[in-house]
Tab-separated table of C-alpha atoms in Angstrom:
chain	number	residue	atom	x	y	z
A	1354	UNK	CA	0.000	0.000	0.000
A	1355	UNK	CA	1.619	3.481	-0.733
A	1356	UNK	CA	1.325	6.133	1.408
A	1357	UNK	CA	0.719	9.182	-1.248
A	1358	UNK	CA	-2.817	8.149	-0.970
A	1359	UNK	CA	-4.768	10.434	0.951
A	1360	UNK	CA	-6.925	7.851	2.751
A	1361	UNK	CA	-5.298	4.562	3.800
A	1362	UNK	CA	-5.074	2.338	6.565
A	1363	UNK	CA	-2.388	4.484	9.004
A	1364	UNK	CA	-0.527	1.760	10.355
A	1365	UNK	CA	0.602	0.330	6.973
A	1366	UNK	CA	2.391	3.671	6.552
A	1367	UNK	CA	4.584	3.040	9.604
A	1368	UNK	CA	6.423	-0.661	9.142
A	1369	UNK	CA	10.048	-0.271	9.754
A	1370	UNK	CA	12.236	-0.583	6.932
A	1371	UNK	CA	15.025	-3.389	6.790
A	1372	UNK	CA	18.493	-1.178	6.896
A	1373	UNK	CA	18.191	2.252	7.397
A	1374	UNK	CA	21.465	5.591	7.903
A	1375	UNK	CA	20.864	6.649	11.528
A	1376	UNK	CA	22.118	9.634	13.765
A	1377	UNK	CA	21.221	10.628	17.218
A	1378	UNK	CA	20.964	14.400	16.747
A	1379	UNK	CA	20.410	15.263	20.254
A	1380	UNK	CA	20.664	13.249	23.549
A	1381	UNK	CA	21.721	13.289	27.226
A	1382	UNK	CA	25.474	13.177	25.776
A	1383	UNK	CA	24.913	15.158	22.787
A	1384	UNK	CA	24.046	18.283	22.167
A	1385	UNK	CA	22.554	19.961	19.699
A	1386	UNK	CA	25.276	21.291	17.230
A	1387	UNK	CA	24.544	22.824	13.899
A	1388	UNK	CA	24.558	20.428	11.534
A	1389	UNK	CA	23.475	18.850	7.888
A	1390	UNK	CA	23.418	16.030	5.838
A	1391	UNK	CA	22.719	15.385	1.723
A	1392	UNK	CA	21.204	12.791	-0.078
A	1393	UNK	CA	24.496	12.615	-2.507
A	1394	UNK	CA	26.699	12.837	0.660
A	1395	UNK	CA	24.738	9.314	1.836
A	1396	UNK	CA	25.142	7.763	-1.367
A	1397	UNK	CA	21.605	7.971	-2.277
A	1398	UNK	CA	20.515	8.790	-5.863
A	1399	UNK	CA	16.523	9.717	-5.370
A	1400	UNK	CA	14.947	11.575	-7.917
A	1401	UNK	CA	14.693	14.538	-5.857
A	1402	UNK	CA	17.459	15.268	-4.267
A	1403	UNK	CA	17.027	15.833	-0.313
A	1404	UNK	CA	18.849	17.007	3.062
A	1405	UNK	CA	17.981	17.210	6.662
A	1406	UNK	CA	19.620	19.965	8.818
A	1407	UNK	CA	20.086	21.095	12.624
A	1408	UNK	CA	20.299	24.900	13.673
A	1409	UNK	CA	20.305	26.873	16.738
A	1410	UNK	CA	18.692	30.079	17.030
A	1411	UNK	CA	19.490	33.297	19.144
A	1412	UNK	CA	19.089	36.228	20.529
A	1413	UNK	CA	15.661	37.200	22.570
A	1414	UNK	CA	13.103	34.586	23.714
A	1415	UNK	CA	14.585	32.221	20.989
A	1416	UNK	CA	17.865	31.908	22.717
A	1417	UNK	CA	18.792	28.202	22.629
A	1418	UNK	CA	15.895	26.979	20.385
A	1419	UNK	CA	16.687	23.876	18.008
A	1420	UNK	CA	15.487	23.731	14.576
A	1421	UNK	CA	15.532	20.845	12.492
A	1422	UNK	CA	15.197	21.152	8.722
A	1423	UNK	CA	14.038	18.712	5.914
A	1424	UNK	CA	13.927	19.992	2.458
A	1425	UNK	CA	12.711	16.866	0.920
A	1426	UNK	CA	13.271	18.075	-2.869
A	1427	UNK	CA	9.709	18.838	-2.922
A	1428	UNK	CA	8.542	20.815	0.414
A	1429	UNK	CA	10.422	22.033	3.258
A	1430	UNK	CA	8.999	21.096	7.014
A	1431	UNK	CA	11.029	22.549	10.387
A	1432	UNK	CA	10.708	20.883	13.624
A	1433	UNK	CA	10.859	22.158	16.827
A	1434	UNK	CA	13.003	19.899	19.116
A	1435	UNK	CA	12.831	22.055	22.331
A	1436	UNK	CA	9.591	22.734	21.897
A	1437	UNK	CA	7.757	19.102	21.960
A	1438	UNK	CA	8.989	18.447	18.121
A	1439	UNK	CA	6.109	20.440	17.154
A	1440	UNK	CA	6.065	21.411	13.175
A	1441	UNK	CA	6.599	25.245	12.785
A	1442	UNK	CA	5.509	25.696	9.299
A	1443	UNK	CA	6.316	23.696	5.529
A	1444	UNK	CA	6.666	25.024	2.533
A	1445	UNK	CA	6.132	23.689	-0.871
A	1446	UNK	CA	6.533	25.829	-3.983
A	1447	UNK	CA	4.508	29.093	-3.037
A	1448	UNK	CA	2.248	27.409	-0.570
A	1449	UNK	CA	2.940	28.224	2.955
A	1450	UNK	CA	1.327	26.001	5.506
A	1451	UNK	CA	1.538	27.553	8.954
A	1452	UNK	CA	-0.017	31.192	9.734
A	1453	UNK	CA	1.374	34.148	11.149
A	1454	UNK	CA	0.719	34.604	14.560
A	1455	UNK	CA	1.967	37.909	16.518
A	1456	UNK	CA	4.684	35.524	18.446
A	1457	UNK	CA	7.015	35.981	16.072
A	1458	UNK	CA	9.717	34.093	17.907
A	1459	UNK	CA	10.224	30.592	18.455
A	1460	UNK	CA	10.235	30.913	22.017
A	1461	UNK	CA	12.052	28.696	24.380
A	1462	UNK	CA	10.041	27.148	26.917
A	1463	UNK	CA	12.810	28.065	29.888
A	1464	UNK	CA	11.125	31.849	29.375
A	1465	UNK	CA	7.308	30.845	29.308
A	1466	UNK	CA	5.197	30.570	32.454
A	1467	UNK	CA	1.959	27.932	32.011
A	1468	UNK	CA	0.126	29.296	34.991
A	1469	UNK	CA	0.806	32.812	33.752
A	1470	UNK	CA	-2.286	34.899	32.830
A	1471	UNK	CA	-4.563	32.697	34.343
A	1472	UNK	CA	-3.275	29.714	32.999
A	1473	UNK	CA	-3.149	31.256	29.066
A	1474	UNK	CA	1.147	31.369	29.335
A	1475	UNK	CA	0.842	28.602	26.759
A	1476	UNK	CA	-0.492	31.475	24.524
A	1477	UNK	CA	3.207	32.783	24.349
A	1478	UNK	CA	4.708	30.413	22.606
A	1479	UNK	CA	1.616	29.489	20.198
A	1480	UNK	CA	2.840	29.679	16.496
A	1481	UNK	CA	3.429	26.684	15.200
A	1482	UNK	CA	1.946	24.693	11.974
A	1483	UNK	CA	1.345	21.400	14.344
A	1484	UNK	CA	1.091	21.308	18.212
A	1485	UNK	CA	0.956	18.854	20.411
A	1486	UNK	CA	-1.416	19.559	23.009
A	1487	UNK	CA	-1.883	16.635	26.149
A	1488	UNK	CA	-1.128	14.325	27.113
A	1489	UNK	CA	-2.180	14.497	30.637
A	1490	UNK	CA	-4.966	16.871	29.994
A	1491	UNK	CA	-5.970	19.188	27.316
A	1492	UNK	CA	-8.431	21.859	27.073
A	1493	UNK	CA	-9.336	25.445	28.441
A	1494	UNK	CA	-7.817	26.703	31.958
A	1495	UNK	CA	-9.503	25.976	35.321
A	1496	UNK	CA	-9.393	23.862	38.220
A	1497	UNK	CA	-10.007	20.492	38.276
A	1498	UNK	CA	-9.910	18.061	41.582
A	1499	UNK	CA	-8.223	21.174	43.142
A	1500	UNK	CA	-5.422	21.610	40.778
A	1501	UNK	CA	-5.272	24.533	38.099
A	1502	UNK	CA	-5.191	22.583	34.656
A	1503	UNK	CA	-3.402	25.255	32.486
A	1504	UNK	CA	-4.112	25.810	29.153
A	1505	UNK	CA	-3.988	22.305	26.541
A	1506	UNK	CA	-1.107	20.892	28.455
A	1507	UNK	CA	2.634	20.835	28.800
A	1508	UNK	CA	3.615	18.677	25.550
A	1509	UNK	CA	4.085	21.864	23.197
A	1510	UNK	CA	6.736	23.420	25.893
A	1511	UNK	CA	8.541	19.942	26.673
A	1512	UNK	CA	12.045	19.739	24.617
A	1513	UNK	CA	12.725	16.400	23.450
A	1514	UNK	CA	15.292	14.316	25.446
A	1515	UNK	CA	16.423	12.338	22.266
A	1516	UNK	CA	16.280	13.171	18.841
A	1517	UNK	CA	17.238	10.412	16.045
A	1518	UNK	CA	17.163	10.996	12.484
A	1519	UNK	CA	16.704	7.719	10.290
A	1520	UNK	CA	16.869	7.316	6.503
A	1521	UNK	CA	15.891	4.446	4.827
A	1522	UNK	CA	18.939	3.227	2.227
A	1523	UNK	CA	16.345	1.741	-0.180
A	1524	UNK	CA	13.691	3.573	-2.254
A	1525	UNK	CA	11.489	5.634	-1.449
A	1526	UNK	CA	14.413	6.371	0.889
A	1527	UNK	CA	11.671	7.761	3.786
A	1528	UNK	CA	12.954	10.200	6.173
A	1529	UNK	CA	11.787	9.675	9.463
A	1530	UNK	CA	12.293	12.124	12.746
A	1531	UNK	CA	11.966	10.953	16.434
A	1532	UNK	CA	11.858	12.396	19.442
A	1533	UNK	CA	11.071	11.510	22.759
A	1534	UNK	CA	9.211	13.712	25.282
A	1535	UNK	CA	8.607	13.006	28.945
A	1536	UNK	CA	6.042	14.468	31.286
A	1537	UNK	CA	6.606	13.332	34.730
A	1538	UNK	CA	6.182	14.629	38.209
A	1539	UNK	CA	6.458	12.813	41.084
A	1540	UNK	CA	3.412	11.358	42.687
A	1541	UNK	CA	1.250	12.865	39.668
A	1542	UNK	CA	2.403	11.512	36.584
A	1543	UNK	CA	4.861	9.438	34.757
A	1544	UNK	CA	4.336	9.607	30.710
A	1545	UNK	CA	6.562	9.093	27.684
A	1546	UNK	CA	5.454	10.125	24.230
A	1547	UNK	CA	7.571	8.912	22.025
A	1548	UNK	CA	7.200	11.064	18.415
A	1549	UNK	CA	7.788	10.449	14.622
A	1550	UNK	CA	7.624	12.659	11.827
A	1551	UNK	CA	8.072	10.322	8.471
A	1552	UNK	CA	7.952	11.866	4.610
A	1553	UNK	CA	9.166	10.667	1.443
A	1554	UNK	CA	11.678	12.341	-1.136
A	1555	UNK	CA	9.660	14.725	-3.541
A	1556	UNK	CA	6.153	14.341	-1.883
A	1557	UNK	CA	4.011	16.945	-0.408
A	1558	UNK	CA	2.748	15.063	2.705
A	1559	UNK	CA	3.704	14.192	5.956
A	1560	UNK	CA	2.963	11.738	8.461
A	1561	UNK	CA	3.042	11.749	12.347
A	1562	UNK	CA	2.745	8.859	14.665
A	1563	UNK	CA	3.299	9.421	18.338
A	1564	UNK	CA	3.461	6.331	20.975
A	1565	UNK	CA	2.146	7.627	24.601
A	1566	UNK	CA	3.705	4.828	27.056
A	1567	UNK	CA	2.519	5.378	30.464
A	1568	UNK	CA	5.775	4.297	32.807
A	1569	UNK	CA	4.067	4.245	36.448
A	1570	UNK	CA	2.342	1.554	38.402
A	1571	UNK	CA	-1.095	2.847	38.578
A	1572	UNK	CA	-3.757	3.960	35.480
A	1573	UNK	CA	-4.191	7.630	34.722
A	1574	UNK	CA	-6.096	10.052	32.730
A	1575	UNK	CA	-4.801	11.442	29.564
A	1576	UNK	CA	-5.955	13.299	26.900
A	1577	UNK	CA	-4.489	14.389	23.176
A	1578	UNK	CA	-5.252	16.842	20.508
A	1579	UNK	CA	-3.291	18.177	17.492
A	1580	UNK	CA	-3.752	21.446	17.008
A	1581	UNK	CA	-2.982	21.668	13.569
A	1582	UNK	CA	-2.930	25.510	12.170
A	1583	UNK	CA	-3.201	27.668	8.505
A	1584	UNK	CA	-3.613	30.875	7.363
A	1585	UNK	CA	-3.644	32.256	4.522
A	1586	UNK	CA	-3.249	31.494	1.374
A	1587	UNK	CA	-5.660	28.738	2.143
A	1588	UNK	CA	-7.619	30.473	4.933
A	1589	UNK	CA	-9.221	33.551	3.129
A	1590	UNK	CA	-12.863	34.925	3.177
A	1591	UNK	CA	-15.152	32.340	1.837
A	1592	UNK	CA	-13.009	29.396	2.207
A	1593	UNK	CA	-14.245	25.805	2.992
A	1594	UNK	CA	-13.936	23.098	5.303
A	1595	UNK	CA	-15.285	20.043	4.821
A	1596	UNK	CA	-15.494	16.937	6.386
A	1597	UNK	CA	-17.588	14.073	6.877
A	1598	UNK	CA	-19.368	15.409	9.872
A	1599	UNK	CA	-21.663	12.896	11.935
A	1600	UNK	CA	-22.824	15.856	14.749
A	1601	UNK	CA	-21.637	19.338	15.258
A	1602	UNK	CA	-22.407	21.673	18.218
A	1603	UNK	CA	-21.162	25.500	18.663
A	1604	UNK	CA	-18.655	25.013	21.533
A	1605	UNK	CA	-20.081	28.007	23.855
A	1606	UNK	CA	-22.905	30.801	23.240
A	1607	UNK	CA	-20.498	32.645	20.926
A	1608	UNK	CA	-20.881	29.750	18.414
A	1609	UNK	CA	-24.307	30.037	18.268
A	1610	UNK	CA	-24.561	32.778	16.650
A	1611	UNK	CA	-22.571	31.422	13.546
A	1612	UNK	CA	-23.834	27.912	13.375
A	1613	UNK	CA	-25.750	28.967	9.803
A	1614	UNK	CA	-22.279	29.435	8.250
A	1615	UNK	CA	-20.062	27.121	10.228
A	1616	UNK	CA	-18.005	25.284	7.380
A	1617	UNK	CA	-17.381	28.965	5.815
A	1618	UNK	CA	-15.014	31.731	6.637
A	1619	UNK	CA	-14.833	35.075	7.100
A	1620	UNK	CA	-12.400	37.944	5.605
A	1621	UNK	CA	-10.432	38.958	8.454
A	1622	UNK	CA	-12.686	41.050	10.954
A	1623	UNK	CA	-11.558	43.479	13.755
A	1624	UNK	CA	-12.885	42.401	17.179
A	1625	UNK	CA	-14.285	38.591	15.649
A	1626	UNK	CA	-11.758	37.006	17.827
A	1627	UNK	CA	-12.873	32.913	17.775
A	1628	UNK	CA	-15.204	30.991	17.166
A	1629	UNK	CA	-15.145	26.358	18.014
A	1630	UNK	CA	-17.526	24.077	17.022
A	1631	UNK	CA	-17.318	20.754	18.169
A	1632	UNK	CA	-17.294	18.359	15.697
A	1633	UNK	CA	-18.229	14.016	15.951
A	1634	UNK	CA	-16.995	12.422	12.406
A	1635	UNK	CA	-17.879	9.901	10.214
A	1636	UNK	CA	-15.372	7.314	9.365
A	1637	UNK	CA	-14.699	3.783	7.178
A	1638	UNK	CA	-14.649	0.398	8.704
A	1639	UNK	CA	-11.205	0.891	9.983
A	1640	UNK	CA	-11.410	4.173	11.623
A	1641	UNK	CA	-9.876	6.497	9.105
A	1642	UNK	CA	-11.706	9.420	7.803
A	1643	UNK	CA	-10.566	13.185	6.884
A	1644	UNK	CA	-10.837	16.970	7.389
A	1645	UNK	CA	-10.113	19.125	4.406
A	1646	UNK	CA	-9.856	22.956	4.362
A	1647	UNK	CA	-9.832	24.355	0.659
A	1648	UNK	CA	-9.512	28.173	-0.162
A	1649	UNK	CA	-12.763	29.975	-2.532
A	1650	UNK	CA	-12.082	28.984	-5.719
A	1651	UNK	CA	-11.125	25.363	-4.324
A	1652	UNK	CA	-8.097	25.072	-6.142
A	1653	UNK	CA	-5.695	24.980	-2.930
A	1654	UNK	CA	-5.839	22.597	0.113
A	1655	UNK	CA	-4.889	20.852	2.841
A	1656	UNK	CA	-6.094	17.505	3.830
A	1657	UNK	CA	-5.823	16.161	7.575
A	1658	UNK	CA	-6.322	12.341	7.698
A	1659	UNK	CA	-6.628	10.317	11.192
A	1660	UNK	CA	-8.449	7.838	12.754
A	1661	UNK	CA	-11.294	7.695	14.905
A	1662	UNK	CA	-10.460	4.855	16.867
A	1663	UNK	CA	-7.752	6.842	18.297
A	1664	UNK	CA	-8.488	10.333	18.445
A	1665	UNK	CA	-12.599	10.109	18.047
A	1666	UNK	CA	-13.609	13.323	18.172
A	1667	UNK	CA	-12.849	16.874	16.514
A	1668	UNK	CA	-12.419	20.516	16.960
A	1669	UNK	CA	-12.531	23.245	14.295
A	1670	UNK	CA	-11.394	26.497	15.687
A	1671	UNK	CA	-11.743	29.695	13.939
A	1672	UNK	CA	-9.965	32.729	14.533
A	1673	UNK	CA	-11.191	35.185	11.954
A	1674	UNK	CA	-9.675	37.957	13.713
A	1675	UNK	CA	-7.253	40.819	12.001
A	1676	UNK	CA	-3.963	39.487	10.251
A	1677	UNK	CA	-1.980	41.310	12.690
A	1678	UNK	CA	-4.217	39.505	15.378
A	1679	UNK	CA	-3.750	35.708	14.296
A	1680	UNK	CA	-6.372	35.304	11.529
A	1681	UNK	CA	-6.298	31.375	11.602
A	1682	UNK	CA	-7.898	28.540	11.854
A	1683	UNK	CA	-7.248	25.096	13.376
A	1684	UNK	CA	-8.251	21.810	12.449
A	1685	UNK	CA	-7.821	19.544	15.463
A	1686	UNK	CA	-8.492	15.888	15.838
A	1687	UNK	CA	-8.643	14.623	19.196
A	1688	UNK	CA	-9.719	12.060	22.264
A	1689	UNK	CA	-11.414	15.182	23.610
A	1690	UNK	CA	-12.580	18.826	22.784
A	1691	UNK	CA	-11.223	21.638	24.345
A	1692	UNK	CA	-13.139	21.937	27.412
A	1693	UNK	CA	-11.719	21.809	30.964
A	1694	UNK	CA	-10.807	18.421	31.831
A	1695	UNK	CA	-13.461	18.516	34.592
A	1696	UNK	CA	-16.299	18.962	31.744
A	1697	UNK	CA	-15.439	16.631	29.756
A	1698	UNK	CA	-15.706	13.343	31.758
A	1699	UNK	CA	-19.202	13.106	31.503
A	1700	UNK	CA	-18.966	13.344	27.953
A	1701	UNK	CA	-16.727	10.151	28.304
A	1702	UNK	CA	-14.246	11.737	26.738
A	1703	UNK	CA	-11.252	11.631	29.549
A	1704	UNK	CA	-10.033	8.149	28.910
A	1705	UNK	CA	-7.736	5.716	31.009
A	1706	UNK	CA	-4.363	4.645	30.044
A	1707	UNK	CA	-3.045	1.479	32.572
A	1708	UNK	CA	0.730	0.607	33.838
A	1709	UNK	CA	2.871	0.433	31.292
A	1710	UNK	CA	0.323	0.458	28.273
A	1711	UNK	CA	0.514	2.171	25.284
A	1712	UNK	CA	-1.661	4.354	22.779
A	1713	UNK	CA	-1.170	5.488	19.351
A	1714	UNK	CA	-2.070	8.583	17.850
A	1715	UNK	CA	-1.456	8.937	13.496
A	1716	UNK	CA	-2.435	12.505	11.731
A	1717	UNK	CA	-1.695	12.357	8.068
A	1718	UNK	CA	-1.125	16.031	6.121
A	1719	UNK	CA	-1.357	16.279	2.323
A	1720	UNK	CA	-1.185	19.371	0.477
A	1721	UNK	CA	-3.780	19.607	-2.552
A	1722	UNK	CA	-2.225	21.398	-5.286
A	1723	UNK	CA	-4.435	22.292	-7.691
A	1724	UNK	CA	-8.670	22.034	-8.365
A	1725	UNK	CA	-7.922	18.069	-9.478
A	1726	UNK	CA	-6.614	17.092	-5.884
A	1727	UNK	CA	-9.243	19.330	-4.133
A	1728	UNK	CA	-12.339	17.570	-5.863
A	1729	UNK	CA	-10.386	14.402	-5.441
A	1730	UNK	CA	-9.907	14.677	-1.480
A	1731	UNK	CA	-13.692	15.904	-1.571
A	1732	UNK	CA	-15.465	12.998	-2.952
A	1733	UNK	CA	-13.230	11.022	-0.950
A	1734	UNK	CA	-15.383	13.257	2.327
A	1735	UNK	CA	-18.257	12.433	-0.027
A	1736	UNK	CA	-17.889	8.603	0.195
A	1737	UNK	CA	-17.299	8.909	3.556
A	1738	UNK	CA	-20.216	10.758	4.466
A	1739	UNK	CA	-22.276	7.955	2.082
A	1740	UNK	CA	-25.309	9.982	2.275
A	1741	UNK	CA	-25.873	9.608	5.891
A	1742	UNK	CA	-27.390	12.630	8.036
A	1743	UNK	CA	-25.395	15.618	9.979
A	1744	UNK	CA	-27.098	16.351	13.440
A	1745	UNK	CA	-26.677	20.126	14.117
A	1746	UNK	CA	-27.299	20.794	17.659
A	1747	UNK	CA	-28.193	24.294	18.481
A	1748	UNK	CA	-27.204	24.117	21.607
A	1749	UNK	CA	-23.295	23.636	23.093
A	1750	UNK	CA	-22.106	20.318	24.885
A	1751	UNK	CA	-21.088	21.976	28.142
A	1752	UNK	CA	-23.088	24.958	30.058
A	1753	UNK	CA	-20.077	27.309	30.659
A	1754	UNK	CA	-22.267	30.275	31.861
A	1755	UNK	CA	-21.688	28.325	35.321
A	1756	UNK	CA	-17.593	28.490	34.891
């Protein structure tokens, strides 16, 4: 099965290749240095030539920050090591995916306070393409069982322990990136999320696949959710998002007043700030199903495949706000929405993880090109959908007038 396909079983995309070029780029005993490797300095004779790269940035908030680079011939994606090997942005040909938010540094978690501003200190680092949000809890500030849950989590502000860069030395010659994060404390919690970041010489997707092992003796709680983030040139007024939507409910009063035009966008609008509307998708027999944005004239995309089985649920978050404000929007497959922790157990939507278990967590990106691959990724949504009904509830999930 090849993996250029927008819809496929995830786990086929992930078997381990039979010799592959490694280097540990950072790790307990290595630090990072700046660094890069070539496709013709390994030997390797793709069509499209590639290289991988590691960078350290200065000066300000940035001071310390590692940046990994993979120009893959065809699109170029840069990871965030010290800040939970998050994506920052990719670039293929004149399509940027990422959005421009007023952080305009890649800010080093040593200079960012979580329970800051009420528990919104996660807001100064926010700027990235891809962000991992858990895994303990995700969601909106608050308190929950006495303790102030900040703001979706610690994973985007974690720096990776180890970093390893693999290559495979056959074709397609995939380039895979891992890291490993851990979120401990004792007495609390005692998780390791173990990330990948695979892509293929001369394509214009990505792949992630993250392993959550939880280390201690006892079960806990954890939740995920990949906040996953564009502007424009996709996000403009009148763009689309569509998906193949089984329920959706506007995440607060707010929403409401919206609901009409959720799948559409606004131009950017002074004092709109955000809009979320919770989302419950349809999905083949295996779990798989995806989320598509496409710009007006539906000649531009992105397409955001994942699986239901492991993150069932799905936010779409829409911040049609000024361009100097963060106009973006995020499409964000999940275990949970973005409520408090607290709120969302009776949903059943805070599961369990036991000693020394594991879950998995894929979220596929492709970049649609032109009008052909938009249509294409659409009537894939189509057959998806198969006809069957969308509930709109006019109503949220979760009374927060009460919060």
């Amino acid at each position: 099965m090849h993996c250029s396909r927008l819809l496929v079983g995830l786990a086929a995309c992930f078997s381990l290749p039979a010799m592959a070029w490694e280097r540990v780029l950072i790790d307990a005993d290595t630090p990072a240095q700046n660094w890069r490797v070539t496709s013709e300095e390994l030997g390797i004779k793709a069509d499209r030539p590639f290289s991988v790269s590691l960078r350290t940035l200065h000066g300000g908030r940035q001071e310390g920050v590692s940046l990994i680079d993979i120009d893959n011939g065809a699109m170029t994606l840069t990871v965030i090591p010290t800040r939970g090997m998050n994506v920052l942005r990719a670039q293929a040909g004149d399509v940027r995916l990422g959005w421009d938010s007023p952080v305009n540094e890649v800010v080093n978690p040593a200079f960012i306070e979580l329970n800051g501003r009420g528990g919104l200190g996660w807001l100064e680092g926010f700027n990235e393409l891809v962000t991992r949000c858990g895994y303990e809890w995700v969601g909106h500030p608050g308190v929950d069982n006495g303790e102030l849950l900040t703001l979706h989590g610690r994973a985007a502000n974690i720096p990776a322990s180890r970093v390893v860069l693999e290559i495979d030395e056959k074709p397609p010659y995939r380039i895979r990136l891992r890291g490993e994060l851990q979120e401990k404390a004792f007495k609390k919690v005692d998780f390791s999320i173990h990330t990948e970041l695979a892509v293929e010489p001369g394509a214009t997707a990505f792949s992630l696949h993250d392993t959550l092992t939880n280390n201690g003796d006892y079960p806990k709680e954890y939740q995920a959710l990949y906040h996953n983030n564009f502007g424009s040139p996709l996000l403009e007024e009148d763009a689309r998002f569509v998906a193949p939507v089984k329920q959706v409910s506007p995440f607060n009063d707010k929403a409401k007043g919206d609901l009409a035009t959720w799948q559409t966008y606004r131009a950017p609008t002074p004092d709109y700030d955000e809009t979320v509307y919770n989302v419950i998708p349809y999905a083949d027999e295996r779990g798989d199903t995806l989320a598509i944005l496409h710009n007006k004239a539906g000649d531009r995309g992105i397409a955001v495949g994942f699986n239901t089985q492991q993150l069932p649920v799905f936010s779409l978050w829409k911040n049609t706000d000024t361009q100097g404000q963060g106009y973006v929007t995020g499409l964000e497959p999940g275990t949970s929405f973005s409520y408090n922790r607290r709120y969302q157990r009776p949903l059943g939507l805070v599961p369990s993880i036991g000693p020394k278990e594991q879950r998995h967590f894929d979220v596929r990106f492709q970049l649609l090109a032109d009008k052909v691959a938009v249509d294409k990724a659409v009537k894939q949504v189509d057959s998806l959908q198969a006809g069957r009904k969308t509930e709109v509830r006019q109503v949220p999930l979760v009374d927060l007038s009460k919060d």
